[in-house]
Amino acid sequence: MTSMETIILVYLFGVISLTLFNAASSVECPQFCSCNSTTSEAKCQNKYYDGIPAFPNYITSLTYTGMNLPKVTRRTFEKLIDLDLQVLILRHNRIENITANALSKLIHLRHLDLSGNGRMNFTQLAACLENIKSPNITILHLNSFGWNEEQPNIYKAISRYKIQVLGMSQNNFKSLNMSRLGQYVPNLTSLNVAYNDIENIIPGQLKKLEIWRIHHNYVDVNNALFNSSGTCNFPSLKILNLTSNFVNYFENRFSCLEKLEVLVLDRNPVKKILKDTFVDLPSLQVLHLNHLGDRLYNIEAFPFRSKTLKELSFSRNHFAFMKSARYLYFNSTQIFRGIPNLEAIDLSENYFDLSDGILPEMISHLTNLTRITIKSCKFQTIPFGIFSKMKRLEVLNLTKNHIISWNGTEVFGSISSLKTLRLNFNYINVFNDTSFPESLMANLTSIDLAGNPFFCSCKNLWFRKWIHFWRIKRPSIFKGYPANYLCINPPELHNTELKNYFPSDDECYPEKMNATLQSFIVLSLIGIFGVILVSLIYKGRWHIRYCIYLQRVKQRGYISLNSGDSFLYSGFVVYSDEDRHWVFSKFLKIVEEENDQTLCIHHRDFEVGKLIVDNIADCIAQSKKIILVLSRTMMTSDWCLFETRLAQRKFLNDDTGSLIIIMLENIQKKDMPHSLRELVDLTTYITWSEEPEIQDRFWTNVLKSIKGGNE
Ligand SMILES: *[C@@H]1O[C@H](CO)[C@@H](O)[C@H](O)[C@H]1NC(C)=O
Ligand SMILES: *[C@@H]1O[C@H](CO)[C@@H](O)[C@H](O)[C@H]1NC(C)=O
Ligand SMILES: *[C@@H]1O[C@H](CO)[C@@H](O)[C@H](O)[C@H]1NC(C)=O
Ligand SMILES: *[C@@H]1O[C@H](CO)[C@@H](O)[C@H](O)[C@H]1NC(C)=O
Ligand SMILES: *[C@@H]1O[C@H](CO)[C@@H](O)[C@H](O)[C@H]1NC(C)=O
Ligand SMILES: *[C@@H]1O[C@H](CO)[C@@H](O)[C@H](O)[C@H]1NC(C)=O
Ligand SMILES: *[C@@H]1O[C@H](CO)[C@@H](O)[C@H](O)[C@H]1NC(C)=O
Ligand SMILES: *[C@@H]1O[C@H](CO)[C@@H](O)[C@H](O)[C@H]1NC(C)=O
Ligand SMILES: *[C@@H]1O[C@H](CO)[C@@H](O)[C@H](O)[C@H]1NC(C)=O
Ligand SMILES: *[C@@H]1O[C@H](CO)[C@@H](O)[C@H](O)[C@H]1NC(C)=O
Ligand SMILES: *[C@@H]1O[C@H](CO)[C@@H](O)[C@H](O)[C@H]1NC(C)=O
Ligand SMILES: *[C@@H]1O[C@H](CO)[C@@H](O)[C@H](O)[C@H]1NC(C)=O
């Protein structure tokens, strides 16, 4: 083994043991803290602990707030010096004394926040800040110290670093010396001096300042602030937040803020907005003038003229944009002129009278708008003649008005660009099939109708179906559905979800149902009547036939049996089918073949294709006599009885001689039908017998009756 190899082995051993040692000594997150290895953050809050414990080595950001650290020295941070600690937040830790070298070992610091340690001696603090050894320190927060004035020592202390973000809010400053700040921290990009008592600002230059939060002070800006003797103080300023100050109005226009994009002037007691106030801000995109209080009485023409403005918020001003507002001045046709790139406008919480046509005069020409918010303006309808012209409109927010109804065709026309429609917390009870035109739905992905007093009645059947339909197509289209879509009516459904009310067509259109029911009843009545009629007809078919027969006879003229030789047949034989054999083999043989008489026989002589009734009628008319062949089966045959009735009639009309009754078997009179009994009573009948001697007499009697004239 060469010495070289030995060295390599020893080296490898060293590396391995070092790695093992490190792994063994890796620190857990302290119990009272939470550590996140993804974000490399540790947070410890509101616990009693002396000093600061060790943290896992991945921690780069420590938030240590609400703890008790009355005395902070270099030893306080001893356990952190091996970390790559970049962010140290020590807010509200009751720090009283801090040594000058306390932070000197935290060489990676970028962001230091000592806010809320009001008891700290600022001479000590300055000394400490002066000794930060990190070259990267850029963010410093010294908020909520309760200082009454700026601390030049501290500015001086930090002037050695490249501080970019400085926070000194909630410090009761009465004045702010921008000149001094410019001298010590010239490269500041963000300054927060909000929530002080600043009335007076000594102008100065901060060439790199981009964000200036000076809200909640007593500042009334004038142009000298931005422009000291011909040079622009804040040439990089992009965001200026002046919320809650004492800005009255701007006699000179805002100028010298070439880069200003966002200007917030909310909650200032502005009295007038003069013509072209913002016209010299060549980068302005967002202008907020909300909650200006009741002093505003004059808005001159073209107040917001700007080539670049995209978003204008003029809400919660309770300004009466009404013809009837006599002590206010504004020019409805000019107020929003000269803003060709305006995309979004918010006019919430002002006064409008939709009947005086002022609102359309104000905004209907803003056809490039994509977002409109007009909340809480007591609108009872959605004004028409405005939105239908805005072909790029994507968001329409009409929350918390008093909207009850509108005409969908007039309001929305054929716009199809809308993506978001908010009509939540209005007074809408009932929606109609015209409320949302088909075109409106083309690009709509969000509609909020929550908090309306829905009627859970059939009037909303269409709406209920419509929700169902669109939820299938776009499941998340209805915001707040179903939890915030509640019924107020009828009382028994009060506060139930609209979702649970889904009536059927039948429930809702009882008229339609009634119609169906009625026609059903009528049809079944007709049916029942028909059945009854048919059965009646069936029952009385013989009577009917009889009547038809009489009718025929009448039509044809009655042919009397008396008219002598004109008869075609000497007799019409009425017999039942069962007796056919007897009729053909015996009766016809004797009467026709042997005695040369012609008889009319149902089975033989009826003309095919003629109505049976007609056949019978003809036969009866053309026969001299009617011969009834009585048997038990004959009495049960409807046809035979029918024929018998015809015979009976003829018999009664003419005389008894025209009827011959032959009894094929012995039938008791009580077994006979009533009509037949009558005939049998009136006529002598000839009885058939199987005995040959009696048969001879029978035939003699029969032939005599057939051939014989009418006695
Ligand atoms: C860590 O932070 C990430 C990002 O903020 C977060 O998603 C994750 O839930 C956090 N983990 C823990 C344990 O809190
Ligand atoms: C802070 O220092 C002052 C004197 O410099 C001393 O009176 C005071 O007791 C110290 N406070 C703490 C908490 O150490
Ligand atoms: C300072 O920041 C730079 C860039 O982020 C980094 O490379 C460097 O290591 C940091 N210096 C220290 C001492 O952390
Ligand atoms: C702050 O501390 C310095 C030095 O420690 C001391 O001279 C000074 O009196 C203290 N100031 C206050 C207000 O406590
Ligand atoms: C400010 O920035 C400029 C250029 O970026 C640099 O030269 C100068 O040293 C910086 N000053 C301070 C105090 O950081
Ligand atoms: C301006 O400051 C107010 C008050 O903190 C805040 O609500 C608002 O969001 C800020 N506006 C901008 C645009 O930063
Ligand atoms: C609004 O301005 C236009 C043009 O400047 C003017 O014609 C009109 O009379 C003004 N309207 C009112 C009500 O002052
Ligand atoms: C709409 O925007 C275009 C440029 O995108 C502009 O030319 C036009 O004048 C604008 N229309 C209105 C009414 O402002
Ligand atoms: C109006 O509604 C839109 C879309 O939901 C929302 O982004 C916006 O914040 C609302 N406007 C106001 C002033 O609440
Ligand atoms: C729908 O029509 C009814 C009856 O005409 C009306 O009461 C209701 O307000 C209308 N709804 C809407 C949203 O226009
Ligand atoms: C809605 O307006 C259109 C066009 O003005 C009109 O034809 C229609 O009758 C109106 N509908 C209702 C319900 O008033
Ligand atoms: C709306 O949607 C239709 C298709 O449904 C599309 O052709 C049209 O460009 C969209 N309009 C806008 C303004 O997005």
mmCIF file with all atom_site columns, C-alpha atoms in Angstrom, residues 223-294:
data_model
loop_
_atom_site.group_PDB
_atom_site.id
_atom_site.type_symbol
_atom_site.label_atom_id
_atom_site.label_alt_id
_atom_site.label_comp_id
_atom_site.label_asym_id
_atom_site.label_entity_id
_atom_site.label_seq_id
_atom_site.pdbx_PDB_ins_code
_atom_site.Cartn_x
_atom_site.Cartn_y
_atom_site.Cartn_z
_atom_site.occupancy
_atom_site.B_iso_or_equiv
_atom_site.pdbx_formal_charge
_atom_site.auth_seq_id
_atom_site.auth_comp_id
_atom_site.auth_asym_id
_atom_site.auth_atom_id
_atom_site.pdbx_PDB_model_num
ATOM 1  C CA . ASN A 1 223 ? -47.720 68.757 -7.422  1.00 0.00 ? 223 ASN A CA 1
ATOM 2  C CA . ALA A 1 224 ? -44.661 70.073 -5.562  1.00 0.00 ? 224 ALA A CA 1
ATOM 3  C CA . LEU A 1 225 ? -44.386 66.684 -3.934  1.00 0.00 ? 225 LEU A CA 1
ATOM 4  C CA . PHE A 1 226 ? -43.747 65.050 -7.264  1.00 0.00 ? 226 PHE A CA 1
ATOM 5  C CA . ASN A 1 227 ? -41.868 67.816 -8.946  1.00 0.00 ? 227 ASN A CA 1
ATOM 6  C CA . SER A 1 228 ? -39.089 69.741 -7.167  1.00 0.00 ? 228 SER A CA 1
ATOM 7  C CA . SER A 1 229 ? -37.959 72.648 -9.235  1.00 0.00 ? 229 SER A CA 1
ATOM 8  C CA . GLY A 1 230 ? -38.219 70.984 -12.584 1.00 0.00 ? 230 GLY A CA 1
ATOM 9  C CA . THR A 1 231 ? -37.018 67.476 -11.761 1.00 0.00 ? 231 THR A CA 1
ATOM 10 C CA . CYS A 1 232 ? -39.306 64.566 -11.218 1.00 0.00 ? 232 CYS A CA 1
ATOM 11 C CA . ASN A 1 233 ? -38.887 63.061 -7.753  1.00 0.00 ? 233 ASN A CA 1
ATOM 12 C CA . PHE A 1 234 ? -40.294 59.626 -8.419  1.00 0.00 ? 234 PHE A CA 1
ATOM 13 C CA . PRO A 1 235 ? -39.642 58.802 -12.028 1.00 0.00 ? 235 PRO A CA 1
ATOM 14 C CA . SER A 1 236 ? -40.049 55.075 -11.368 1.00 0.00 ? 236 SER A CA 1
ATOM 15 C CA . LEU A 1 237 ? -43.162 55.172 -9.221  1.00 0.00 ? 237 LEU A CA 1
ATOM 16 C CA . LYS A 1 238 ? -45.710 52.596 -10.380 1.00 0.00 ? 238 LYS A CA 1
ATOM 17 C CA . ILE A 1 239 ? -48.081 52.263 -7.451  1.00 0.00 ? 239 ILE A CA 1
ATOM 18 C CA . LEU A 1 240 ? -49.155 55.105 -5.225  1.00 0.00 ? 240 LEU A CA 1
ATOM 19 C CA . ASN A 1 241 ? -51.606 54.221 -2.505  1.00 0.00 ? 241 ASN A CA 1
ATOM 20 C CA . LEU A 1 242 ? -53.058 57.332 -0.927  1.00 0.00 ? 242 LEU A CA 1
ATOM 21 C CA . THR A 1 243 ? -56.102 55.718 0.639   1.00 0.00 ? 243 THR A CA 1
ATOM 22 C CA . SER A 1 244 ? -57.462 57.576 3.671   1.00 0.00 ? 244 SER A CA 1
ATOM 23 C CA . ASN A 1 245 ? -55.636 60.849 3.499   1.00 0.00 ? 245 ASN A CA 1
ATOM 24 C CA . PHE A 1 246 ? -56.712 64.447 3.230   1.00 0.00 ? 246 PHE A CA 1
ATOM 25 C CA . VAL A 1 247 ? -56.649 64.923 -0.491  1.00 0.00 ? 247 VAL A CA 1
ATOM 26 C CA . ASN A 1 248 ? -59.241 67.569 -1.416  1.00 0.00 ? 248 ASN A CA 1
ATOM 27 C CA . TYR A 1 249 ? -58.654 68.130 -5.046  1.00 0.00 ? 249 TYR A CA 1
ATOM 28 C CA . PHE A 1 250 ? -55.772 68.607 -7.412  1.00 0.00 ? 250 PHE A CA 1
ATOM 29 C CA . GLU A 1 251 ? -55.501 72.116 -8.586  1.00 0.00 ? 251 GLU A CA 1
ATOM 30 C CA . ASN A 1 252 ? -52.581 71.148 -10.674 1.00 0.00 ? 252 ASN A CA 1
ATOM 31 C CA . ARG A 1 253 ? -52.878 67.925 -12.521 1.00 0.00 ? 253 ARG A CA 1
ATOM 32 C CA . PHE A 1 254 ? -50.930 64.901 -11.423 1.00 0.00 ? 254 PHE A CA 1
ATOM 33 C CA . SER A 1 255 ? -47.744 64.995 -13.402 1.00 0.00 ? 255 SER A CA 1
ATOM 34 C CA . CYS A 1 256 ? -44.132 63.990 -13.334 1.00 0.00 ? 256 CYS A CA 1
ATOM 35 C CA . LEU A 1 257 ? -45.132 60.413 -12.605 1.00 0.00 ? 257 LEU A CA 1
ATOM 36 C CA . GLU A 1 258 ? -44.235 58.980 -15.964 1.00 0.00 ? 258 GLU A CA 1
ATOM 37 C CA . LYS A 1 259 ? -44.400 55.367 -14.819 1.00 0.00 ? 259 LYS A CA 1
ATOM 38 C CA . LEU A 1 260 ? -47.392 55.551 -12.518 1.00 0.00 ? 260 LEU A CA 1
ATOM 39 C CA . GLU A 1 261 ? -49.755 52.682 -13.284 1.00 0.00 ? 261 GLU A CA 1
ATOM 40 C CA . VAL A 1 262 ? -51.894 52.429 -10.182 1.00 0.00 ? 262 VAL A CA 1
ATOM 41 C CA . LEU A 1 263 ? -53.240 55.421 -8.326  1.00 0.00 ? 263 LEU A CA 1
ATOM 42 C CA . VAL A 1 264 ? -55.428 54.823 -5.296  1.00 0.00 ? 264 VAL A CA 1
ATOM 43 C CA . LEU A 1 265 ? -57.233 57.814 -3.860  1.00 0.00 ? 265 LEU A CA 1
ATOM 44 C CA . ASP A 1 266 ? -59.945 56.010 -1.897  1.00 0.00 ? 266 ASP A CA 1
ATOM 45 C CA . ARG A 1 267 ? -61.380 57.576 1.246   1.00 0.00 ? 267 ARG A CA 1
ATOM 46 C CA . ASN A 1 268 ? -60.156 61.075 0.629   1.00 0.00 ? 268 ASN A CA 1
ATOM 47 C CA . PRO A 1 269 ? -62.429 64.037 1.235   1.00 0.00 ? 269 PRO A CA 1
ATOM 48 C CA . VAL A 1 270 ? -62.351 65.044 -2.403  1.00 0.00 ? 270 VAL A CA 1
ATOM 49 C CA . LYS A 1 271 ? -64.632 67.960 -3.170  1.00 0.00 ? 271 LYS A CA 1
ATOM 50 C CA . LYS A 1 272 ? -64.062 68.432 -6.852  1.00 0.00 ? 272 LYS A CA 1
ATOM 51 C CA . ILE A 1 273 ? -62.629 66.404 -9.656  1.00 0.00 ? 273 ILE A CA 1
ATOM 52 C CA . LEU A 1 274 ? -61.363 68.851 -12.195 1.00 0.00 ? 274 LEU A CA 1
ATOM 53 C CA . LYS A 1 275 ? -61.159 68.449 -15.920 1.00 0.00 ? 275 LYS A CA 1
ATOM 54 C CA . ASP A 1 276 ? -58.211 66.379 -17.139 1.00 0.00 ? 276 ASP A CA 1
ATOM 55 C CA . THR A 1 277 ? -56.861 65.700 -13.651 1.00 0.00 ? 277 THR A CA 1
ATOM 56 C CA . PHE A 1 278 ? -55.073 62.532 -14.758 1.00 0.00 ? 278 PHE A CA 1
ATOM 57 C CA . VAL A 1 279 ? -54.356 63.304 -18.359 1.00 0.00 ? 279 VAL A CA 1
ATOM 58 C CA . ASP A 1 280 ? -50.625 63.794 -17.752 1.00 0.00 ? 280 ASP A CA 1
ATOM 59 C CA . LEU A 1 281 ? -50.063 60.359 -16.303 1.00 0.00 ? 281 LEU A CA 1
ATOM 60 C CA . PRO A 1 282 ? -48.933 58.587 -19.452 1.00 0.00 ? 282 PRO A CA 1
ATOM 61 C CA . SER A 1 283 ? -48.793 55.101 -17.898 1.00 0.00 ? 283 SER A CA 1
ATOM 62 C CA . LEU A 1 284 ? -51.892 55.189 -15.743 1.00 0.00 ? 284 LEU A CA 1
ATOM 63 C CA . GLN A 1 285 ? -53.887 51.981 -15.943 1.00 0.00 ? 285 GLN A CA 1
ATOM 64 C CA . VAL A 1 286 ? -55.779 51.696 -12.678 1.00 0.00 ? 286 VAL A CA 1
ATOM 65 C CA . LEU A 1 287 ? -57.506 54.566 -10.946 1.00 0.00 ? 287 LEU A CA 1
ATOM 66 C CA . HIS A 1 288 ? -59.428 54.088 -7.723  1.00 0.00 ? 288 HIS A CA 1
ATOM 67 C CA . LEU A 1 289 ? -61.617 56.857 -6.403  1.00 0.00 ? 289 LEU A CA 1
ATOM 68 C CA . ASN A 1 290 ? -63.839 54.964 -4.009  1.00 0.00 ? 290 ASN A CA 1
ATOM 69 C CA . HIS A 1 291 ? -65.517 55.961 -0.806  1.00 0.00 ? 291 HIS A CA 1
ATOM 70 C CA . LEU A 1 292 ? -64.847 59.666 -1.179  1.00 0.00 ? 292 LEU A CA 1
ATOM 71 C CA . GLY A 1 293 ? -67.409 60.687 1.405   1.00 0.00 ? 293 GLY A CA 1
ATOM 72 C CA . ASP A 1 294 ? -70.173 63.220 1.021   1.00 0.00 ? 294 ASP A CA 1
#
